[in-house]
Short mmCIF file of C-alpha atoms and ligand atoms in Angstrom, two decimals:
data_model
loop_
_atom_site.label_atom_id
_atom_site.label_comp_id
_atom_site.label_asym_id
_atom_site.label_seq_id
_atom_site.Cartn_x
_atom_site.Cartn_y
_atom_site.Cartn_z
CA MET A 378 0.00 0.00 0.00
CA SER A 379 1.65 3.23 -1.00
CA ASP A 380 0.90 6.69 0.36
CA ARG A 381 0.18 8.73 -2.79
CA TYR A 382 -0.33 11.89 -0.77
CA ILE A 383 3.44 12.09 -0.07
CA SER A 384 4.18 12.22 -3.82
CA LEU A 385 1.40 14.76 -4.43
CA ALA A 386 2.41 16.97 -1.49
CA ASN A 387 6.01 16.99 -2.71
CA GLY A 388 5.02 17.35 -6.37
CA PRO A 389 2.01 18.81 -8.20
CA LEU A 390 0.14 19.86 -5.03
CA LYS A 391 3.10 21.39 -3.19
CA ALA A 392 1.81 24.98 -3.48
CA VAL A 393 -1.78 24.03 -2.56
CA VAL A 394 -0.59 22.06 0.47
CA LYS A 395 1.45 25.03 1.64
CA SER A 396 -1.24 27.65 1.10
CA LEU A 397 -3.94 25.57 2.84
CA GLY A 398 -1.63 24.54 5.68
CA LEU A 399 -2.27 20.84 4.98
CA PRO A 400 0.09 18.16 6.33
CA ALA A 401 3.36 18.29 4.38
CA PRO A 402 5.09 14.94 4.92
CA ALA A 403 8.72 14.96 3.71
CA ARG A 404 10.19 12.14 1.68
CA LEU A 405 12.30 10.37 4.29
CA ARG A 406 15.94 9.55 3.55
CA ARG A 407 16.19 5.81 4.18
CA PHE A 408 19.24 3.58 4.34
CA ASP A 409 20.51 2.31 1.01
CA ALA A 410 23.36 -0.21 1.09
CA ALA A 411 24.74 1.32 -2.13
CA ASP A 412 25.11 4.76 -0.51
CA PRO A 413 28.86 5.52 -0.32
CA LYS A 414 28.17 7.81 2.68
CA GLY A 415 26.87 4.82 4.66
CA GLY A 416 23.55 6.46 5.48
CA PHE A 417 25.01 9.50 7.26
CA LEU A 418 24.66 13.16 6.26
CA THR A 419 28.04 14.73 5.63
CA ASP A 420 27.51 18.23 7.03
CA PRO A 421 29.27 19.00 10.35
CA ILE A 422 27.75 18.00 13.69
CA LEU A 423 27.18 20.63 16.35
CA VAL A 424 27.85 19.35 19.88
CA VAL A 425 26.36 21.59 22.57
CA GLY A 426 27.22 21.25 26.27
CA ALA A 427 30.46 21.45 28.21
CA THR A 428 29.87 18.15 30.00
CA PRO A 429 32.03 14.99 30.23
CA GLY A 430 29.66 13.32 27.74
CA GLY A 431 29.96 16.30 25.37
CA ASP A 432 33.76 16.08 25.38
CA GLU A 433 33.78 12.29 24.98
CA LEU A 434 31.26 12.56 22.20
CA SER A 435 33.23 15.16 20.27
CA THR A 436 36.39 13.04 20.48
CA LEU A 437 34.45 9.98 19.34
CA LEU A 438 32.85 11.73 16.37
CA LEU A 439 36.17 13.21 15.29
CA ALA A 440 37.87 9.81 15.54
CA ASN A 441 35.18 8.40 13.24
CA GLY A 442 35.66 10.99 10.52
CA PHE A 443 32.83 13.41 11.37
CA GLU A 444 33.42 17.14 11.36
CA VAL A 445 32.52 18.53 14.81
CA VAL A 446 31.80 22.12 15.79
CA ARG A 447 30.99 23.46 19.26
CA ALA A 448 29.32 26.77 18.28
CA VAL A 449 26.88 27.91 15.59
CA THR A 450 28.32 29.81 12.62
CA PRO A 451 25.79 31.79 10.55
CA GLY A 452 25.21 30.36 7.08
CA HIS A 453 26.47 26.85 7.91
CA ARG A 454 24.34 23.69 7.69
CA TYR A 455 24.46 20.96 10.35
CA ALA A 456 23.77 17.25 9.90
CA ALA A 457 22.96 16.93 13.59
CA LEU A 458 22.69 18.93 16.77
CA ILE A 459 23.70 16.95 19.85
CA GLY A 460 22.87 18.24 23.32
CA ALA A 461 25.06 16.75 26.06
CA TYR A 462 23.02 17.04 29.27
CA ASP A 463 24.77 14.22 31.10
CA GLY A 464 26.69 16.40 33.59
CA LEU A 465 23.78 18.59 34.69
CA ASP A 466 22.52 18.34 38.28
CA ASP A 467 19.83 21.00 38.51
CA PRO A 468 17.02 22.20 36.23
CA ALA A 469 18.49 25.72 36.49
CA GLN A 470 21.41 24.50 34.33
CA LEU A 471 19.25 23.22 31.43
CA GLY A 472 18.88 26.56 29.67
CA GLU A 473 22.38 26.83 28.26
CA VAL A 474 22.42 23.52 26.38
CA THR A 475 18.77 23.76 25.34
CA LEU A 476 18.98 27.30 23.97
CA GLY A 477 22.31 26.35 22.38
CA ILE A 478 20.46 23.64 20.44
CA GLY A 479 17.73 26.15 19.62
CA LYS A 480 20.26 28.46 17.97
CA GLY A 481 21.22 25.72 15.50
CA ILE A 482 17.73 24.45 14.59
CA LYS A 483 17.17 26.75 11.60
CA GLN A 484 20.49 25.51 10.19
CA LEU A 485 19.67 21.79 10.56
CA SER A 486 19.91 19.99 7.19
CA PRO A 487 16.75 18.37 5.76
CA GLY A 488 16.57 14.89 7.28
CA GLY A 489 18.92 16.05 10.05
CA ARG A 490 18.99 14.80 13.61
CA ILE A 491 18.72 16.23 17.10
CA ILE A 492 20.08 13.86 19.75
CA THR A 493 20.06 14.49 23.49
CA ILE A 494 22.38 12.64 25.87
CA SER A 495 21.22 12.35 29.47
CA ARG A 496 21.27 10.16 32.54
CA ALA A 497 18.62 7.69 33.71
CA ALA A 498 15.36 9.25 34.83
CA THR A 499 12.11 8.58 36.65
CA ILE A 500 10.64 6.94 33.57
CA PHE A 501 12.85 4.04 34.66
CA PRO A 502 12.11 4.18 38.43
CA HIS A 503 14.40 1.36 39.52
CA THR A 504 17.47 3.21 38.20
CA THR A 505 17.10 6.54 39.97
CA GLY A 506 18.77 5.55 43.24
CA SER A 507 21.92 7.60 42.92
CA LEU A 508 20.35 10.81 41.59
CA THR A 509 19.25 13.66 43.88
CA PRO A 510 15.73 15.03 43.31
CA ALA A 511 17.23 18.09 41.60
CA ALA A 512 19.50 15.99 39.38
CA ASN A 513 16.67 13.67 38.49
CA ALA A 514 14.36 16.61 37.82
CA ALA A 515 16.98 17.99 35.42
CA ARG A 516 17.41 14.63 33.77
CA ASN A 517 13.69 14.04 33.40
CA ALA A 518 13.27 17.52 31.93
CA VAL A 519 15.38 16.32 29.00
CA THR A 520 12.62 13.90 28.00
CA GLY A 521 10.21 16.83 27.74
CA ILE A 522 12.71 18.86 25.74
CA THR A 523 13.48 16.00 23.34
CA ARG A 524 9.85 15.07 22.74
CA SER A 525 8.90 18.72 22.15
CA LEU A 526 11.74 19.20 19.68
CA ALA A 527 10.58 16.08 17.83
CA HIS A 528 7.17 17.74 17.45
CA GLU A 529 8.86 20.89 16.10
CA MET A 530 10.97 19.15 13.43
CA ARG A 531 10.22 19.63 9.73
CA GLY A 532 11.66 18.30 6.46
CA GLY A 533 12.10 14.73 7.74
CA ALA A 534 14.34 15.74 10.65
CA THR A 535 13.93 13.87 13.96
CA ALA A 536 14.79 14.27 17.65
CA ASN A 537 15.69 11.36 19.94
CA GLY A 538 17.63 10.73 23.13
CA ILE A 539 20.28 8.41 24.51
CA VAL A 540 19.85 7.73 28.23
CA LEU A 541 22.99 6.70 30.09
CA ASP A 542 21.96 4.44 32.97
CA GLY A 543 25.14 4.21 35.04
CA VAL A 544 27.43 4.00 32.00
CA PRO A 545 29.66 6.60 30.30
CA MET A 546 29.08 7.89 26.75
CA SER A 547 31.91 5.59 25.64
CA ALA A 548 29.87 2.47 26.58
CA PRO A 549 29.71 0.32 23.42
CA SER A 550 25.92 0.43 23.16
CA ALA A 551 25.82 4.20 23.76
CA VAL A 552 28.15 4.57 20.79
CA ALA A 553 26.09 2.10 18.75
CA ALA A 554 22.89 3.97 19.68
CA LEU A 555 24.52 7.18 18.48
CA TRP A 556 25.42 5.69 15.08
CA PHE A 557 21.92 4.23 14.72
CA LEU A 558 20.20 7.52 15.58
CA LEU A 559 22.54 9.55 13.34
CA SER A 560 22.11 7.23 10.36
CA ALA A 561 19.31 6.92 7.80
CA LYS A 562 18.40 3.59 9.46
CA SER A 563 16.43 5.50 12.10
CA ALA A 564 14.48 7.65 9.57
CA TYR A 565 11.09 6.82 11.13
CA VAL A 566 12.19 6.90 14.82
CA SER A 567 11.38 10.21 16.48
CA GLY A 568 10.66 11.42 20.02
CA GLN A 569 12.18 8.22 21.45
CA PHE A 570 14.92 7.19 23.90
CA LEU A 571 17.47 4.40 23.83
CA THR A 572 18.52 3.53 27.38
CA VAL A 573 21.93 1.92 27.82
CA SER A 574 22.26 0.15 31.13
CA SER A 575 25.44 -1.91 30.83
CA ASP A 576 28.81 -1.69 29.16
CA ARG A 577 28.19 -4.87 27.17
CA GLY A 578 28.32 -4.92 23.39
CA THR A 579 30.86 -4.50 20.61
CA PRO A 580 30.39 -1.33 18.59
CA VAL A 581 30.57 -1.85 14.84
CA GLY A 582 33.73 -0.19 13.56
CA SER A 583 35.58 -0.35 16.93
CA GLU A 584 39.01 -1.97 17.28
CA GLU A 585 37.36 -4.81 19.19
CA PHE A 586 34.90 -5.29 16.34
CA ALA A 587 37.68 -5.18 13.75
CA ALA A 588 39.51 -7.90 15.74
CA THR A 589 36.57 -10.27 15.14
CA GLY A 590 37.22 -9.97 11.40
CA ALA A 591 33.56 -9.07 10.78
CA ASP A 592 32.57 -6.69 8.01
CA PRO A 593 31.06 -3.42 9.33
CA ARG A 594 28.56 -3.55 6.44
CA ALA A 595 27.47 -7.02 7.55
CA PRO A 596 27.67 -6.96 11.37
CA LEU A 597 25.50 -10.08 11.78
CA THR A 598 27.85 -12.31 9.77
CA GLY A 599 28.02 -15.79 11.27
CA ARG A 600 24.80 -15.31 13.27
CA LEU A 601 21.77 -17.55 12.82
CA ALA A 602 18.40 -15.80 12.97
CA VAL A 603 14.85 -17.16 13.19
CA VAL A 604 12.05 -14.79 12.12
CA THR A 605 8.40 -15.72 12.68
CA GLY A 606 5.70 -14.44 10.32
CA ALA A 607 8.39 -14.01 7.66
CA ALA A 608 6.19 -14.60 4.60
CA ARG A 609 5.11 -11.00 4.12
CA GLY A 610 4.91 -7.47 5.53
CA ILE A 611 7.20 -6.50 8.36
CA GLY A 612 8.45 -10.09 8.86
CA ALA A 613 9.65 -10.36 5.24
CA ALA A 614 11.41 -6.98 5.57
CA ILE A 615 13.10 -8.15 8.79
CA ALA A 616 14.25 -11.35 7.08
CA ARG A 617 15.72 -9.38 4.16
CA THR A 618 17.42 -6.85 6.45
CA LEU A 619 18.98 -9.47 8.75
CA HIS A 620 20.23 -11.21 5.59
CA ARG A 621 21.62 -7.92 4.23
CA ASP A 622 23.41 -7.50 7.55
CA GLY A 623 25.04 -10.93 7.24
CA ALA A 624 22.79 -13.36 9.15
CA GLN A 625 21.66 -16.80 7.96
CA VAL A 626 17.85 -16.59 8.18
CA PHE A 627 15.26 -19.27 8.99
CA GLY A 628 11.76 -17.93 8.25
CA VAL A 629 8.70 -19.37 10.00
CA ASP A 630 5.10 -18.97 8.83
CA VAL A 631 1.84 -20.92 8.67
CA PRO A 632 1.48 -23.57 5.90
CA ALA A 633 -1.23 -21.41 4.24
CA ALA A 634 1.46 -18.75 3.61
CA GLY A 635 3.94 -21.40 2.39
CA GLU A 636 4.29 -20.08 -1.15
CA ALA A 637 5.00 -16.48 -0.10
CA LEU A 638 7.41 -17.74 2.58
CA ALA A 639 9.29 -19.86 0.04
CA ARG A 640 9.59 -16.84 -2.29
CA THR A 641 11.03 -14.62 0.47
CA MET A 642 13.44 -17.30 1.66
CA ASN A 643 14.61 -18.13 -1.89
CA GLU A 644 15.38 -14.47 -2.45
CA ILE A 645 17.77 -14.36 0.53
CA GLY A 646 19.15 -17.90 0.59
CA GLY A 647 17.11 -18.58 3.71
CA VAL A 648 15.32 -21.68 4.96
CA ALA A 649 11.52 -21.88 5.15
CA ILE A 650 9.88 -23.55 8.14
CA GLN A 651 6.13 -24.09 7.70
CA LEU A 652 4.75 -24.04 11.19
CA ASP A 653 1.94 -22.55 13.23
CA ILE A 654 3.69 -20.96 16.21
CA THR A 655 0.69 -21.74 18.43
CA ALA A 656 1.36 -25.49 18.13
CA PRO A 657 2.20 -26.72 21.66
CA ASP A 658 5.55 -28.12 20.48
CA ALA A 659 6.48 -25.15 18.22
CA GLY A 660 9.68 -24.37 20.17
CA ALA A 661 10.98 -27.93 19.92
CA ALA A 662 9.99 -28.10 16.24
CA ILE A 663 11.90 -24.88 15.47
CA ALA A 664 14.97 -26.09 17.38
CA ALA A 665 14.86 -29.43 15.53
CA GLN A 666 14.39 -27.92 12.07
CA VAL A 667 17.13 -25.32 12.59
CA GLY A 668 19.46 -27.95 14.04
CA ARG A 669 22.01 -25.36 15.20
CA PRO A 670 22.19 -22.86 18.07
CA ILE A 671 19.81 -19.92 17.59
CA ASP A 672 21.60 -16.57 17.96
CA ILE A 673 18.71 -14.27 17.07
CA LEU A 674 14.96 -14.83 17.44
CA ILE A 675 12.48 -12.29 16.12
CA HIS A 676 8.93 -12.81 17.37
CA ASN A 677 7.14 -10.98 14.56
CA ALA A 678 4.09 -13.15 13.75
CA GLY A 679 0.98 -11.39 14.98
CA ILE A 680 -2.74 -11.13 14.28
CA THR A 681 -5.63 -8.75 14.98
CA ARG A 682 -9.27 -9.66 15.62
CA ASP A 683 -10.69 -6.21 16.36
CA ARG A 684 -14.06 -5.89 18.14
CA LEU A 685 -15.39 -3.66 20.88
CA LEU A 686 -15.12 -5.72 24.05
CA ALA A 687 -18.92 -5.83 24.37
CA ASN A 688 -19.02 -7.75 21.07
CA MET A 689 -15.88 -9.85 21.47
CA ASP A 690 -16.18 -13.60 21.66
CA ARG A 691 -13.90 -16.12 23.32
CA GLN A 692 -12.30 -17.17 20.03
CA GLN A 693 -11.36 -13.59 19.11
CA TRP A 694 -9.83 -13.08 22.53
CA ASP A 695 -7.99 -16.41 22.76
CA SER A 696 -6.56 -16.45 19.22
CA VAL A 697 -4.94 -13.00 19.53
CA LEU A 698 -3.51 -13.71 22.97
CA ASP A 699 -2.22 -17.10 21.84
CA VAL A 700 -0.42 -15.94 18.67
CA ASN A 701 0.81 -12.57 19.96
CA ILE A 702 2.12 -13.52 23.41
CA SER A 703 1.49 -17.06 24.72
CA ALA A 704 3.21 -18.72 21.76
CA GLN A 705 6.25 -16.48 22.29
CA LEU A 706 6.46 -17.33 25.99
CA ARG A 707 6.21 -21.08 25.19
CA ILE A 708 8.83 -20.90 22.42
CA ASN A 709 11.31 -18.94 24.58
CA ALA A 710 10.83 -21.40 27.46
CA ALA A 711 11.25 -24.42 25.17
CA LEU A 712 14.44 -23.05 23.57
CA SER A 713 15.87 -22.35 27.05
CA GLU A 714 14.94 -25.82 28.28
CA LEU A 715 16.47 -27.45 25.20
CA GLU A 716 19.61 -25.27 25.53
CA ALA A 717 18.97 -24.32 21.91
CA TRP A 718 20.28 -20.73 22.23
CA GLY A 719 23.62 -19.72 20.79
CA ASP A 720 26.15 -17.60 22.65
CA HIS A 721 24.71 -14.23 23.72
CA PRO A 722 21.27 -14.67 22.12
CA HIS A 723 19.23 -11.63 21.12
CA VAL A 724 15.44 -11.75 21.10
CA VAL A 725 13.33 -8.95 19.66
CA SER A 726 9.55 -9.09 19.89
CA LEU A 727 7.05 -6.94 18.00
CA ALA A 728 4.80 -4.94 20.30
CA SER A 729 2.70 -1.99 19.08
CA THR A 730 1.83 1.55 20.06
CA SER A 731 -1.63 0.05 20.78
CA GLY A 732 0.06 -1.90 23.56
CA ILE A 733 1.29 1.37 25.08
CA ALA A 734 -1.79 3.55 24.62
CA GLY A 735 -4.60 1.01 24.24
CA ASN A 736 -6.95 1.31 21.29
CA ARG A 737 -10.70 1.24 20.78
CA GLY A 738 -11.76 -2.18 19.55
CA GLN A 739 -8.40 -3.72 20.42
CA ALA A 740 -8.63 -4.86 24.05
CA ASN A 741 -7.30 -8.27 22.95
CA TYR A 742 -4.53 -6.91 20.70
CA ALA A 743 -3.47 -4.16 23.13
CA ALA A 744 -3.38 -6.72 25.96
CA SER A 745 -1.11 -8.99 23.92
CA LYS A 746 1.21 -6.16 22.87
CA ALA A 747 1.44 -4.67 26.37
CA ALA A 748 2.20 -8.25 27.47
CA VAL A 749 5.12 -8.36 25.00
CA ILE A 750 6.60 -5.27 26.67
CA GLY A 751 6.16 -6.95 30.07
CA MET A 752 7.82 -10.12 28.79
CA ALA A 753 10.85 -8.18 27.55
CA ALA A 754 11.23 -6.23 30.80
CA ALA A 755 11.08 -9.34 32.99
CA GLY A 756 13.06 -11.54 30.60
CA ALA A 757 16.05 -9.19 30.59
CA GLU A 758 17.67 -10.88 33.57
CA GLU A 759 17.57 -14.37 32.05
CA PHE A 760 18.96 -13.17 28.73
CA ALA A 761 21.64 -11.04 30.42
CA ALA A 762 22.74 -14.19 32.25
CA ARG A 763 23.15 -15.82 28.84
CA GLY A 764 25.14 -12.80 27.67
CA GLY A 765 22.27 -11.66 25.47
CA THR A 766 19.26 -9.37 25.42
CA ILE A 767 15.50 -9.34 24.95
CA ASN A 768 13.79 -6.16 23.77
CA ALA A 769 10.54 -5.05 22.18
CA ILE A 770 9.88 -2.83 19.19
CA ALA A 771 6.58 -0.96 19.13
CA PRO A 772 5.68 0.09 15.58
CA GLY A 773 3.09 2.79 15.01
CA PHE A 774 1.29 2.88 11.67
CA ILE A 775 3.27 0.84 9.13
CA GLU A 776 2.24 0.41 5.48
CA THR A 777 1.45 -3.33 5.24
CA GLU A 778 -1.40 -5.63 4.26
CA MET A 779 -2.55 -5.46 7.90
CA THR A 780 -3.04 -1.67 7.73
CA ALA A 781 -4.24 -1.71 4.08
CA ARG A 782 -7.36 -3.44 5.43
CA MET A 783 -8.25 -0.43 7.62
CA PRO A 784 -11.19 1.79 6.56
CA THR A 785 -9.91 4.61 4.30
CA VAL A 786 -10.60 7.54 6.63
CA THR A 787 -9.17 5.78 9.69
CA ARG A 788 -6.07 4.85 7.69
CA GLU A 789 -5.56 8.39 6.42
CA LEU A 790 -5.90 9.79 9.96
CA ALA A 791 -3.53 7.19 11.39
CA ARG A 792 -0.88 8.19 8.83
CA ARG A 793 -1.04 11.92 9.53
CA ILE A 794 -1.22 11.97 13.34
CA SER A 795 2.52 11.50 13.71
CA SER A 796 5.18 14.21 13.76
CA LEU A 797 6.52 12.88 10.44
CA GLN A 798 2.92 13.04 9.08
CA GLN A 799 3.16 9.67 7.32
CA GLY A 800 3.14 5.95 7.96
CA GLY A 801 6.38 4.02 8.26
CA LEU A 802 7.59 1.29 5.92
CA PRO A 803 8.34 -2.31 6.94
CA GLN A 804 12.02 -1.46 6.36
CA ASP A 805 11.89 1.15 9.15
CA VAL A 806 10.88 -1.51 11.66
CA ALA A 807 13.39 -3.97 10.23
CA GLU A 808 16.31 -1.54 10.67
CA ALA A 809 15.47 -1.11 14.36
CA VAL A 810 15.12 -4.88 14.80
CA SER A 811 18.48 -5.53 13.17
CA PHE A 812 20.10 -2.87 15.37
CA LEU A 813 18.75 -4.47 18.59
CA ALA A 814 19.62 -7.97 17.33
CA GLY A 815 23.27 -6.99 16.82
CA GLU A 816 26.22 -7.39 19.16
CA SER A 817 26.66 -3.63 19.35
CA ALA A 818 23.35 -3.27 21.21
CA GLY A 819 24.29 -5.72 23.99
CA GLY A 820 23.94 -2.98 26.64
CA ILE A 821 20.29 -2.29 25.76
CA ASN A 822 18.13 -4.91 27.47
CA GLY A 823 14.51 -5.28 28.57
CA LYS A 824 13.48 -2.08 26.81
CA VAL A 825 10.92 -1.03 24.23
CA LEU A 826 11.71 1.18 21.25
CA ARG A 827 8.87 2.81 19.33
CA VAL A 828 9.22 3.07 15.55
CA CYS A 829 6.27 5.34 14.94
CA GLY A 830 7.35 8.74 13.56
CA GLN A 831 6.28 10.09 16.99
CA ASN A 832 2.69 9.00 16.53
CA MET A 833 0.40 10.87 18.91
CA VAL A 834 -1.04 7.50 20.03
CA GLY A 835 0.41 6.94 23.50
CA ALA A 836 3.03 9.64 23.00
P1 NAD F 999 0.92 -9.21 8.45
O1 NAD F 999 -0.47 -9.67 8.78
O2 NAD F 999 1.13 -8.54 7.14
O3 NAD F 999 1.94 -10.44 8.57
C1 NAD F 999 1.94 -11.29 9.69
C2 NAD F 999 2.55 -12.62 9.30
O4 NAD F 999 2.47 -13.48 10.47
C3 NAD F 999 1.78 -13.30 8.18
O5 NAD F 999 2.67 -13.79 7.20
C4 NAD F 999 1.06 -14.43 8.88
O6 NAD F 999 0.82 -15.58 8.06
C5 NAD F 999 2.02 -14.75 10.03
N1 NAD F 999 1.34 -15.46 11.12
C6 NAD F 999 0.15 -15.15 11.68
N2 NAD F 999 -0.18 -16.08 12.60
C7 NAD F 999 0.81 -16.99 12.61
C8 NAD F 999 1.04 -18.20 13.33
N3 NAD F 999 0.13 -18.65 14.22
N4 NAD F 999 2.17 -18.90 13.10
C9 NAD F 999 3.07 -18.45 12.19
N5 NAD F 999 2.92 -17.32 11.47
C10 NAD F 999 1.80 -16.61 11.67
O7 NAD F 999 1.36 -8.27 9.65
P2 NAD F 999 2.42 -7.08 9.70
O8 NAD F 999 1.70 -5.80 9.50
O9 NAD F 999 3.62 -7.38 8.86
O10 NAD F 999 2.83 -7.13 11.26
C11 NAD F 999 3.93 -7.86 11.76
C12 NAD F 999 4.00 -7.64 13.26
O11 NAD F 999 4.10 -6.26 13.55
C13 NAD F 999 2.76 -8.15 14.02
O12 NAD F 999 3.16 -8.68 15.25
C14 NAD F 999 1.96 -6.89 14.22
O13 NAD F 999 1.08 -7.00 15.32
C15 NAD F 999 3.05 -5.88 14.45
N6 NAD F 999 2.64 -4.50 14.18
C16 NAD F 999 2.25 -4.10 12.92
C17 NAD F 999 1.86 -2.78 12.71
C18 NAD F 999 1.47 -2.26 11.37
O14 NAD F 999 1.14 -1.07 11.27
N7 NAD F 999 1.47 -3.05 10.31
C19 NAD F 999 1.86 -1.88 13.79
C20 NAD F 999 2.22 -2.32 15.04
C21 NAD F 999 2.63 -3.63 15.22
#
């Protein structure tokens, strides 16, 4: 399903859209493996904030070939504005960095990035122990600043934050989060935070990474990935992206989708597994058919059976809960019991903004997707003990067959009520999945990342 309005608003109707003040969604700059710039804008990066994180960040960017400036020069364009708030202990200190960012906003390149760096906040209550009320107030204020800036962005620019939870900016996953947020891979992520809570992980491009002999363009080389619901939509995009990034992919889908699954797997040299994930022995069947340790598992298969609760029957409730959460819990437990995981396994499960905000007619779906977020939070400890991670991705409105079935007016509204004023593409979700499934994200665990263009739903 394509969004023709984007082409019209950037083409023949550009003047009309402007004069009537209609939504003006930009064409987003997405990652293209053939891009010699590797998905990064080449203008200089403005780093604001005389904090330890600001200094570390500048050194890091310079060492990786970026041009860094610490003050705005009239007439210059900036690929990104980075606000280093990590050393601030009182809300009274926020003004300098924030207004410093403000001075650069009009010079941000189209598709540019604002990134804030801060310390753990009250949105993660268990991590606030060492912060004073004033320090935590300052830190939490950064979430308000970042989210507001995301609402103010135009021309496909975004604003996101990196939250340092007891780790320095040099922590491998903080660095990896920075590259992800700076690159075109995060085109549809806005108003969000990546929290890094351990110094695990190997950043792509680091000396440690180079020592493994892996190719920075294919960071998942040598990893075996299982993707459920891989026949079409987001699952097929995830399978293709994990393959692009070097993984050997096993795609799972129901026998009825066998033909489409075979097509996708043939395209990427993957292996098709025809299986209903709600089968009681699905975990054992996957382990047996893969026959090797599973390094990456993407729980993507999902269904909707929308009804107002007053009209919902038992079958509509049970089927959604079973596919979207119970099957995942059973498969994870079976793979653990069978010791079928590889070294440092990474699990990523597809939640939804409906699971964060709830949605009319989706008590079953929202329950299952909120449950996914709960599973990731509580599963973090087990996967950390295995040297791995489990995280959730919550897409907003993504252009797939699932959303193509929505009534026209509802679909059009759902597209425009995000800061980027458009739906995302399956590739946008797949890029975030591949990032969290990689070794570089080993310090991000038990979290949920929204890929929603800052959709107002649950924002
Ligand atoms: P889709 O309906 O296009 O594809 C889902 C795939 O899962 C299909 O190939 C289907 O055959 C497979 N599947 C369903 N039940 C299965 C089962 N029991 N066993 C094995 N495979 C099964 O959906 P999509 O839009 O690509 O969504 C993928 C995931 O992303 C889902 O979990 C969905 O809830 C989530 N999500 C989608 C959106 C969106 O806007 N499209 C938004 C938020 C979350």
